[in-house]
Coordinates of C-alpha atoms and ligand atoms in Angstrom, one line a residue:
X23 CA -51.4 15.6 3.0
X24 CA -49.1 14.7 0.4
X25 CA -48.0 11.3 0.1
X26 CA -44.7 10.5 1.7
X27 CA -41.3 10.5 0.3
X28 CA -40.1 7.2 2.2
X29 CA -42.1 4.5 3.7
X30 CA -39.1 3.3 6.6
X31 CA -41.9 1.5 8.7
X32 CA -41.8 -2.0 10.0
X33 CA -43.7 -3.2 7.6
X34 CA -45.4 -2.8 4.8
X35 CA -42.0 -2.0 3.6
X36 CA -41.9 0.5 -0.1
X37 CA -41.9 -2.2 -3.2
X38 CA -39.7 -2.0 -6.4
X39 CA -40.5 -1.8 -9.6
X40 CA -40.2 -5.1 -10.5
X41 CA -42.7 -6.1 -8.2
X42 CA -45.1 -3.3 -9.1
X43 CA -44.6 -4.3 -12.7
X44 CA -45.3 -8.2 -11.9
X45 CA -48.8 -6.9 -10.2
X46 CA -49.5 -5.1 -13.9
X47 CA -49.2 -8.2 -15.7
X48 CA -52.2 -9.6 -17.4
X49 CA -54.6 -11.4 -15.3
X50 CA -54.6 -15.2 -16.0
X51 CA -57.2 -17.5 -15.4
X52 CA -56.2 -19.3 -12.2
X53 CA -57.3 -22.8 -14.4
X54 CA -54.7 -21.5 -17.3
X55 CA -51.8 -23.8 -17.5
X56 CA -49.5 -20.9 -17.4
X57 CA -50.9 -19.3 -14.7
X58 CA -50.7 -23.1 -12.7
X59 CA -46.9 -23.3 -13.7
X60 CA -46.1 -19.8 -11.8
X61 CA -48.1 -21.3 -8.9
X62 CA -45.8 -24.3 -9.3
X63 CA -42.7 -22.3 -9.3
X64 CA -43.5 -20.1 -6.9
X65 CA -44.3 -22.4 -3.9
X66 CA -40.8 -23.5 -5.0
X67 CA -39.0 -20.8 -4.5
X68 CA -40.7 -20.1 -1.1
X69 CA -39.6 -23.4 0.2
X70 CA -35.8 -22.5 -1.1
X71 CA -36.1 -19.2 1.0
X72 CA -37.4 -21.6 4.1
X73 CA -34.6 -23.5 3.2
X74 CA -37.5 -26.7 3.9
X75 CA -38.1 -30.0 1.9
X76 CA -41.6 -29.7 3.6
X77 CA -44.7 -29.1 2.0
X78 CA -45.0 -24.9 0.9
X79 CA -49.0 -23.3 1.3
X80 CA -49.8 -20.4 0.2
X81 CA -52.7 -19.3 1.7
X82 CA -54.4 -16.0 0.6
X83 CA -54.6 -12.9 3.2
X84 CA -52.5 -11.3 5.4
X85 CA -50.5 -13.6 7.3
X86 CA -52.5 -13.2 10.4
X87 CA -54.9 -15.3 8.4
X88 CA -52.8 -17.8 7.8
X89 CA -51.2 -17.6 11.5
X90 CA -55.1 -18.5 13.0
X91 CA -55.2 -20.9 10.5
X92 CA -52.3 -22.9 11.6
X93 CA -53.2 -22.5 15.0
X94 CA -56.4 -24.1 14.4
X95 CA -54.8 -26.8 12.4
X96 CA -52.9 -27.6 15.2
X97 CA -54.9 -26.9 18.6
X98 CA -57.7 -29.1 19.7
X99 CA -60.0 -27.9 22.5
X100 CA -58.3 -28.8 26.0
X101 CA -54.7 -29.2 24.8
X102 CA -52.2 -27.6 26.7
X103 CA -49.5 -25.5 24.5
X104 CA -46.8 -23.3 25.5
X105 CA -47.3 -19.9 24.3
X106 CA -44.2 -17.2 24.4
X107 CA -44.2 -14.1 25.2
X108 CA -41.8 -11.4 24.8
X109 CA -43.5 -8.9 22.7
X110 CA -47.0 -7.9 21.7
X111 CA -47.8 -10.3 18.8
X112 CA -46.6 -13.6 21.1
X113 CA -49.3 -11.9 23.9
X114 CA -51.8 -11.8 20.7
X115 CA -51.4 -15.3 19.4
X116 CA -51.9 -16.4 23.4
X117 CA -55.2 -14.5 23.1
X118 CA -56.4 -16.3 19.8
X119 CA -55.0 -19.9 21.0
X120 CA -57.3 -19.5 23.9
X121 CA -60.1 -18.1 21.5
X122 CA -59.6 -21.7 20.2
X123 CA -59.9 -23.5 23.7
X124 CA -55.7 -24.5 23.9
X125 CA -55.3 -24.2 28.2
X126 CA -52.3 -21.8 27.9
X127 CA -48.7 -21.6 29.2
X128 CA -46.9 -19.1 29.1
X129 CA -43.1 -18.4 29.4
X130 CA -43.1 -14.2 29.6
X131 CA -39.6 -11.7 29.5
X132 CA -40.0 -7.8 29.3
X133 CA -40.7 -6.7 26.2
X134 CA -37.1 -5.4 25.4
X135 CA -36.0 -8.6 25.8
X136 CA -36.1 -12.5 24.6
X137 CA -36.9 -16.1 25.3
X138 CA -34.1 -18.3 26.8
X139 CA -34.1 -21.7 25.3
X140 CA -33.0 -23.2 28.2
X141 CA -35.9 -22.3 30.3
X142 CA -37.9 -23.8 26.9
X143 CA -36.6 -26.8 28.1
X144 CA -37.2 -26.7 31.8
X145 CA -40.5 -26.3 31.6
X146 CA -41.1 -28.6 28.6
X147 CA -39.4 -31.3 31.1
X148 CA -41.6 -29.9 33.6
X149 CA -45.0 -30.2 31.8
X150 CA -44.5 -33.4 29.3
X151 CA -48.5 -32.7 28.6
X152 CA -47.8 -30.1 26.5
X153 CA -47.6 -30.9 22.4
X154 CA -47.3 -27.6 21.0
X155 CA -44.8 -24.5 21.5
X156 CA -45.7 -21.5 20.0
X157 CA -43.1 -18.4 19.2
X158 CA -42.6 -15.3 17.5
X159 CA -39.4 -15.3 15.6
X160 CA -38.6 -11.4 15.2
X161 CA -41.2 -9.5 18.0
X162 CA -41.2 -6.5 15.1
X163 CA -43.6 -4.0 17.9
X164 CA -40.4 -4.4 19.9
X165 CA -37.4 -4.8 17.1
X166 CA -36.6 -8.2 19.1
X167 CA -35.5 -11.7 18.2
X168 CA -36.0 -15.3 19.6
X169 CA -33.0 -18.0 19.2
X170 CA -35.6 -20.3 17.2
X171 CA -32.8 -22.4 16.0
X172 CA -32.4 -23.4 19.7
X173 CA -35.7 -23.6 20.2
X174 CA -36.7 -25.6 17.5
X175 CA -34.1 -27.9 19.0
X176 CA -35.6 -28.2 22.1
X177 CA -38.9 -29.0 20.9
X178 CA -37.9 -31.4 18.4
X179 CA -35.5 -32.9 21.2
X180 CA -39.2 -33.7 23.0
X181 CA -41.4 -34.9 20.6
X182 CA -42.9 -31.3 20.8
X183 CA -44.3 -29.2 17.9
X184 CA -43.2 -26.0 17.0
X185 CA -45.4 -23.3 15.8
X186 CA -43.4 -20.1 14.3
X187 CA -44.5 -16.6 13.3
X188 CA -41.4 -15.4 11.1
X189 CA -43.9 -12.5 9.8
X190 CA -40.8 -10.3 9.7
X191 CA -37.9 -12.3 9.4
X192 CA -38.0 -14.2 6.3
X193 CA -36.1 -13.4 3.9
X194 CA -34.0 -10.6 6.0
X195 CA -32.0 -12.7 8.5
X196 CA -30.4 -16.7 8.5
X197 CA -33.3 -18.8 8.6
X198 CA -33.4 -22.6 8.0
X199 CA -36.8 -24.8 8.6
X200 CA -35.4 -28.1 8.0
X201 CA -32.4 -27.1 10.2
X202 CA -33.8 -25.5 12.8
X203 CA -36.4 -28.6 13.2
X204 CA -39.6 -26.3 13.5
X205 CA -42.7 -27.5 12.1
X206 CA -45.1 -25.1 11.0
X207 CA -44.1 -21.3 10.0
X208 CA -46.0 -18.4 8.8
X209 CA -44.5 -15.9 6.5
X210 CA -45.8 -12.6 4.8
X211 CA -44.2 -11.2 1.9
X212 CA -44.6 -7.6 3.0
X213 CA -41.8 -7.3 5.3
X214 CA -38.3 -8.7 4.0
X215 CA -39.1 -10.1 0.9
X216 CA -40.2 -6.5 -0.4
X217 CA -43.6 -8.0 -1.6
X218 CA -46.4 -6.6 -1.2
X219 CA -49.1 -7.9 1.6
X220 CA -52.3 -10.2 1.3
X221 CA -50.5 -13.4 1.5
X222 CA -49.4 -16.2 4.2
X223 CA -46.2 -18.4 3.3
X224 CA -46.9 -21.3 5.4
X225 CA -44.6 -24.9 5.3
X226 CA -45.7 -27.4 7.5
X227 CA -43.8 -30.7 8.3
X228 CA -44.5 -34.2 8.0
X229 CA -45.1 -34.4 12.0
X230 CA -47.6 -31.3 11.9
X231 CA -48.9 -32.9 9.5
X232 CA -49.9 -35.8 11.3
X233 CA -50.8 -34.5 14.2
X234 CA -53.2 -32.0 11.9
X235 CA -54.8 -35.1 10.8
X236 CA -55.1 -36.3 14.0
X237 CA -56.8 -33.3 15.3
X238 CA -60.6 -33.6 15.3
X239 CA -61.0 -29.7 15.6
X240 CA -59.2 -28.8 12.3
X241 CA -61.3 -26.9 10.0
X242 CA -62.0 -28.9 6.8
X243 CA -64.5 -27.3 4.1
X244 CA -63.1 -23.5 5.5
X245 CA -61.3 -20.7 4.2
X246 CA -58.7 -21.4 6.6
X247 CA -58.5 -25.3 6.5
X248 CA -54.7 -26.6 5.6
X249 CA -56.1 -29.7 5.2
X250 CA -57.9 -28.8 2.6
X251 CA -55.1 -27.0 0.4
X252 CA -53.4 -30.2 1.4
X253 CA -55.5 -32.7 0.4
X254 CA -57.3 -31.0 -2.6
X255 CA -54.3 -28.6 -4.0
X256 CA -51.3 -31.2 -3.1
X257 CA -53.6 -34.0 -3.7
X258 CA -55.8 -34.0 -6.2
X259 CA -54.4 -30.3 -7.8
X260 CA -57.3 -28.5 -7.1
X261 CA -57.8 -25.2 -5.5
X262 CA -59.7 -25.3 -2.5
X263 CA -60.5 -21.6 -3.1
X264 CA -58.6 -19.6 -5.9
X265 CA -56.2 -17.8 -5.4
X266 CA -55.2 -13.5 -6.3
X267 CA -53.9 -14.1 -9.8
X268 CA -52.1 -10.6 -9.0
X269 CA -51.0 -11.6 -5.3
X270 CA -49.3 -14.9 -6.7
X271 CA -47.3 -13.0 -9.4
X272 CA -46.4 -10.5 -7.4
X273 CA -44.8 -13.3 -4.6
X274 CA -43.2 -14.9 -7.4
X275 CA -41.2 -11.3 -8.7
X276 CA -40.1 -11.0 -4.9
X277 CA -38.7 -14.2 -4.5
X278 CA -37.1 -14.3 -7.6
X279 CA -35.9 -10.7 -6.8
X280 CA -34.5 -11.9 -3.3
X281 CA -32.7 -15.3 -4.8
X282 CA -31.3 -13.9 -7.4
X283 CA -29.5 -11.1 -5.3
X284 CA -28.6 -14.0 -2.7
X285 CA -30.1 -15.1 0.7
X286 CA -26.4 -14.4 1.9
X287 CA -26.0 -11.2 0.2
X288 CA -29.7 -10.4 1.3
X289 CA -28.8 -11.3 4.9
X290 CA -25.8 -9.2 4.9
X291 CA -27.7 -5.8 3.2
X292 CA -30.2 -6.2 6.2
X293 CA -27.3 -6.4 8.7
X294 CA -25.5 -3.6 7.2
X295 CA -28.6 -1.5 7.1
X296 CA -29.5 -2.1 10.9
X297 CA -25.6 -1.6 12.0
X298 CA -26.0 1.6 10.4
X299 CA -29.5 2.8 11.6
X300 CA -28.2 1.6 15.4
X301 CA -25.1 3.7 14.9
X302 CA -27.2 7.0 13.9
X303 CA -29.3 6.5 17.0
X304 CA -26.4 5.8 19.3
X305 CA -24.2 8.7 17.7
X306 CA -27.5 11.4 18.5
X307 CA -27.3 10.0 22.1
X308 CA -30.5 8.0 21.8
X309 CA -31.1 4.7 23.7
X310 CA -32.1 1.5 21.8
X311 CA -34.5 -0.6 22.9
X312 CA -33.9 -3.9 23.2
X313 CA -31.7 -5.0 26.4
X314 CA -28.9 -6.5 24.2
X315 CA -27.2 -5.8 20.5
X316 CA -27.4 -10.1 20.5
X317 CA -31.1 -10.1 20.4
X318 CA -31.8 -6.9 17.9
X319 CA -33.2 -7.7 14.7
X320 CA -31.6 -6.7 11.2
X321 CA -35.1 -5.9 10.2
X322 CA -35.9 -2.8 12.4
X323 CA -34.5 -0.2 14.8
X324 CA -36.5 0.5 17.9
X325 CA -35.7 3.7 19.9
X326 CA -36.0 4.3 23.0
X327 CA -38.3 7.6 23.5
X328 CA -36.8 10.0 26.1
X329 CA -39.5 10.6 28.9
X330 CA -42.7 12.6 28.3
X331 CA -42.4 12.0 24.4
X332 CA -45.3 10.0 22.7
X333 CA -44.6 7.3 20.2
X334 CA -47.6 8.1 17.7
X335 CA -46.9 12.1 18.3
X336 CA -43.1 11.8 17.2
X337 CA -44.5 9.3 14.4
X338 CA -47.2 12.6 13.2
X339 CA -44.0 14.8 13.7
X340 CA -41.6 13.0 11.9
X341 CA -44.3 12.2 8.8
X342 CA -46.2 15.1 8.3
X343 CA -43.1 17.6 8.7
X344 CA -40.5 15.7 6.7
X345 CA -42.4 13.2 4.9
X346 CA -41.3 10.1 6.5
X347 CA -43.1 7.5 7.4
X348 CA -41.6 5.5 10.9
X349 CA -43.7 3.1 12.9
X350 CA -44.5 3.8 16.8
X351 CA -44.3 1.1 19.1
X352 CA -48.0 -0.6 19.1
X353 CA -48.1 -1.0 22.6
X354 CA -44.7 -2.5 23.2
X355 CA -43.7 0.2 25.2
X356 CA -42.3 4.0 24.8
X357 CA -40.5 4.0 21.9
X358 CA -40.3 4.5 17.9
X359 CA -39.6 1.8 15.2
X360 CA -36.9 2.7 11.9
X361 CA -37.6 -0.2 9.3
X362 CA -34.9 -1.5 7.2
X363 CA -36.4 -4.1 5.7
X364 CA -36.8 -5.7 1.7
X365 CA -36.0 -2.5 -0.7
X366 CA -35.5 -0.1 2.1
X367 CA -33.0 -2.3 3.7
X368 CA -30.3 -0.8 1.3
X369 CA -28.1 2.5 0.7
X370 CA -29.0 5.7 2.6
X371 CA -32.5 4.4 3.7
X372 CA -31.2 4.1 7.2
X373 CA -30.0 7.2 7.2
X374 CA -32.9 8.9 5.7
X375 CA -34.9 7.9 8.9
X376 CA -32.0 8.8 11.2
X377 CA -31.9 12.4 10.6
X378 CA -35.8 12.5 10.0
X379 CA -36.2 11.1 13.5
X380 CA -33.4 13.5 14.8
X381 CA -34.4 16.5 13.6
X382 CA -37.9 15.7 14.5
X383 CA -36.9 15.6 18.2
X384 CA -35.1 18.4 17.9
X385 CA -37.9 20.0 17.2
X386 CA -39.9 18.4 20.1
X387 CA -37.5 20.3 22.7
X388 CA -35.3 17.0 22.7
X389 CA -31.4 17.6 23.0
X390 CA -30.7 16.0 20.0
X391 CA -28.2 17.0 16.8
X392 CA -29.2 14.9 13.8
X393 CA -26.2 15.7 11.9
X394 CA -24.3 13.3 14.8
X395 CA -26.6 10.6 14.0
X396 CA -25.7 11.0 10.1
X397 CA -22.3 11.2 10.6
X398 CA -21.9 7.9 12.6
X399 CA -24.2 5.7 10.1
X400 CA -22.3 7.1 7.0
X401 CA -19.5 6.0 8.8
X402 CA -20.6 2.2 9.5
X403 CA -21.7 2.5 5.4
X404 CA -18.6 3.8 4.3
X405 CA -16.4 1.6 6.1
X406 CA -18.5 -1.2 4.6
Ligands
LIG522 C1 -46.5 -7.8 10.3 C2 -46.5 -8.9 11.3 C3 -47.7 -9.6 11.5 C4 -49.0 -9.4 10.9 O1 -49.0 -9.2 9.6 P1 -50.4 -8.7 9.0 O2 -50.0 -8.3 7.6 O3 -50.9 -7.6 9.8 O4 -51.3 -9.8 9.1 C5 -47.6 -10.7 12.4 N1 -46.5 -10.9 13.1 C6 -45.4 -10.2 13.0 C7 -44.2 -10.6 13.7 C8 -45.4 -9.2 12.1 O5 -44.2 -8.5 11.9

């Protein structure tokens, strides 16, 4: 098969040239002074997109490394930790914080829907055991967000610690660390940052931190020890392992990309983008997925499949006709993901995966006239 013509998945999203061009630059030493000031710089500017004073790791692999790594920073055998659940990735980190002996709670919803803080609370008040809440900010399987602002709140409010994935939110949507009170977050700059993948963006605060050091079952001496890159890299300015050379200037191209367009102005292209992708699926007569427009996120469309249709056939359908490359739903349920997310969060990207998804039903046997679906997103974009 030929390669596609647009990558519109949830992630790994296409990358620009700039970023292409930073992973062609010459390949420092990791010990070169100049190679150790774009290190510098970069964990910089990945705390300024946190918007965090707090200390910035950058922790090489896909962020589901550096999402068991925090988890077993923070979880000690027999500690009880609230775990939430309203998509597949929240179930997953349940599974691995059990791997690591945490006795789980769990607050579920359907996966079309999202946590309510308030219920955070109750059962935080309920259960004053329990030290650690664990959430998924944007459930990307299911195109779904969690109020972690209020969360974080809630937690904080309680002494409790807050473990975040924002995997595929940073960068795309409001976001504040500091402000929101959470404590440790993990990051990837594959999804709205445009960067490319193999990297976890992790900030921890000064209360993880402590309770980290307080925790006999950290790792220390391991590839996925925080307290290492803490103490050797913040301490004593030595790698605990070194890093991609490649990775780290590619990181630093998309967050230079990203703040020099704007957080705000990045924000708003994400919005725009899923206002219009939700409008093309609406205006074919699709359903979308999530129960509410309040909780869907600005980094991904997920559609409703009509009955009888499979996710990972319309996927095949949709790619290998028309060269388009969509996500399914990865268990979340029956339905089909648009990205809009980092470089494809922009212009007729959105509409691009409309009419590819359209016409692909069509084909299918579903009742379905792309052209509707192109005409209502090209009007949310030109009235923009
Ligand atoms: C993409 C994603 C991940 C995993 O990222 P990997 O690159 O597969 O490690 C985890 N959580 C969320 C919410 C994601 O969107």
């Amino acid at each position: 098969m030929r390669p596609p013509d647009f990558t519109l998945t949830a992630g790994p999203a296409a990358v620009s040239p700039r970023i292409l061009a930073a992973l062609a630059k010459p390949v420092l030493y990791h010990g070169d002074p100049v190679f150790l000031d774009t290190y510098a710089r970069t964990e910089q500017l990945v705390g300024q997109i946190y918007d965090t004073a707090s200390e910035v790791i950058l922790m090489q692999g896909v962020p589901s490394v550096g999402l068991e790594a925090a988890a077993r920073a923070l979880v000690s055998p027999g500690a009880p930790v609230l775990n939430l659940v309203s998509g597949v990735i929240g179930q997953q980190m349940g599974r691995w914080l059990a791997g690591i002996g945490a006795r789980i709670h769990e607050l579920a919803v359907g996966f079309n829907d999202a946590i309510d803080p308030a219920g955070v609370a109750a059962y935080l008040d309920a259960h004053p055991d329990i030290g650690l809440v664990a959430v998924v900010h944007c459930e990307s399987p299911s195109g779904t967000m969690n109020d972690c602002a209020a969360i974080g709140a809630v937690a904080r409010d309680r002494g409790v610690l807050t473990l975040v994935n924002c995997v595929s939110s940073l960068g795309g949507m409001p976001f504040s660390a500091d402000r929101w009170q959470l404590d440790v977050c993990v990051a990837g700059a594959h999804k709205c940052l445009g960067g490319t993948d193999g990297i976890s963006l992790i900030t921890v605060s000064d209360q993880a931190w402590t309770a980290i050091e307080q925790n006999p079952a950290a790792p220390r001496d391991s590839y996925l020890s925080l307290l290492d890159w803490h103490e050797l890299w913040h301490g004593k300015s030595q790698f605990p392992s070194p890093p991609s050379v490649p990775e780290i200037n590619s990181l630093e191209a998309a967050c230079d990309q990203l703040l020099e367009e704007g957080l705000e102005a990045a924000f708003a292209r994400h919005e725009l983008a899923a206002r219009a992708c939700r409008a093309g699926v609406l205006g074919m007569g699709l359903q979308l997925w999530p129960a509410r427009t309040s909780i869907m996120s600005p980094a991904l469309t997920a559609i409703t499949l009509p009955a009888g249709l499979d996710g990972d056939a319309v996927c095949d359908h949709v790619r290998s006709r028309y060269g388009v490359m969509i996500s399914s739903g990865r268990g979340a349920g029956n339905l089909v993901r648009i990205g809009h997310m980092g470089t494809t969060a922009t212009g007729m990207h959105p509409v691009v995966g409309v009419i590819a998804l359209g016409q692909a039903l069509a084909d299918l046997g579903v009742t379905v006239r792309p052209g509707d679906g192109a005409d209502a997103a090209l009007e949310v974009l030109a009235a923009a």
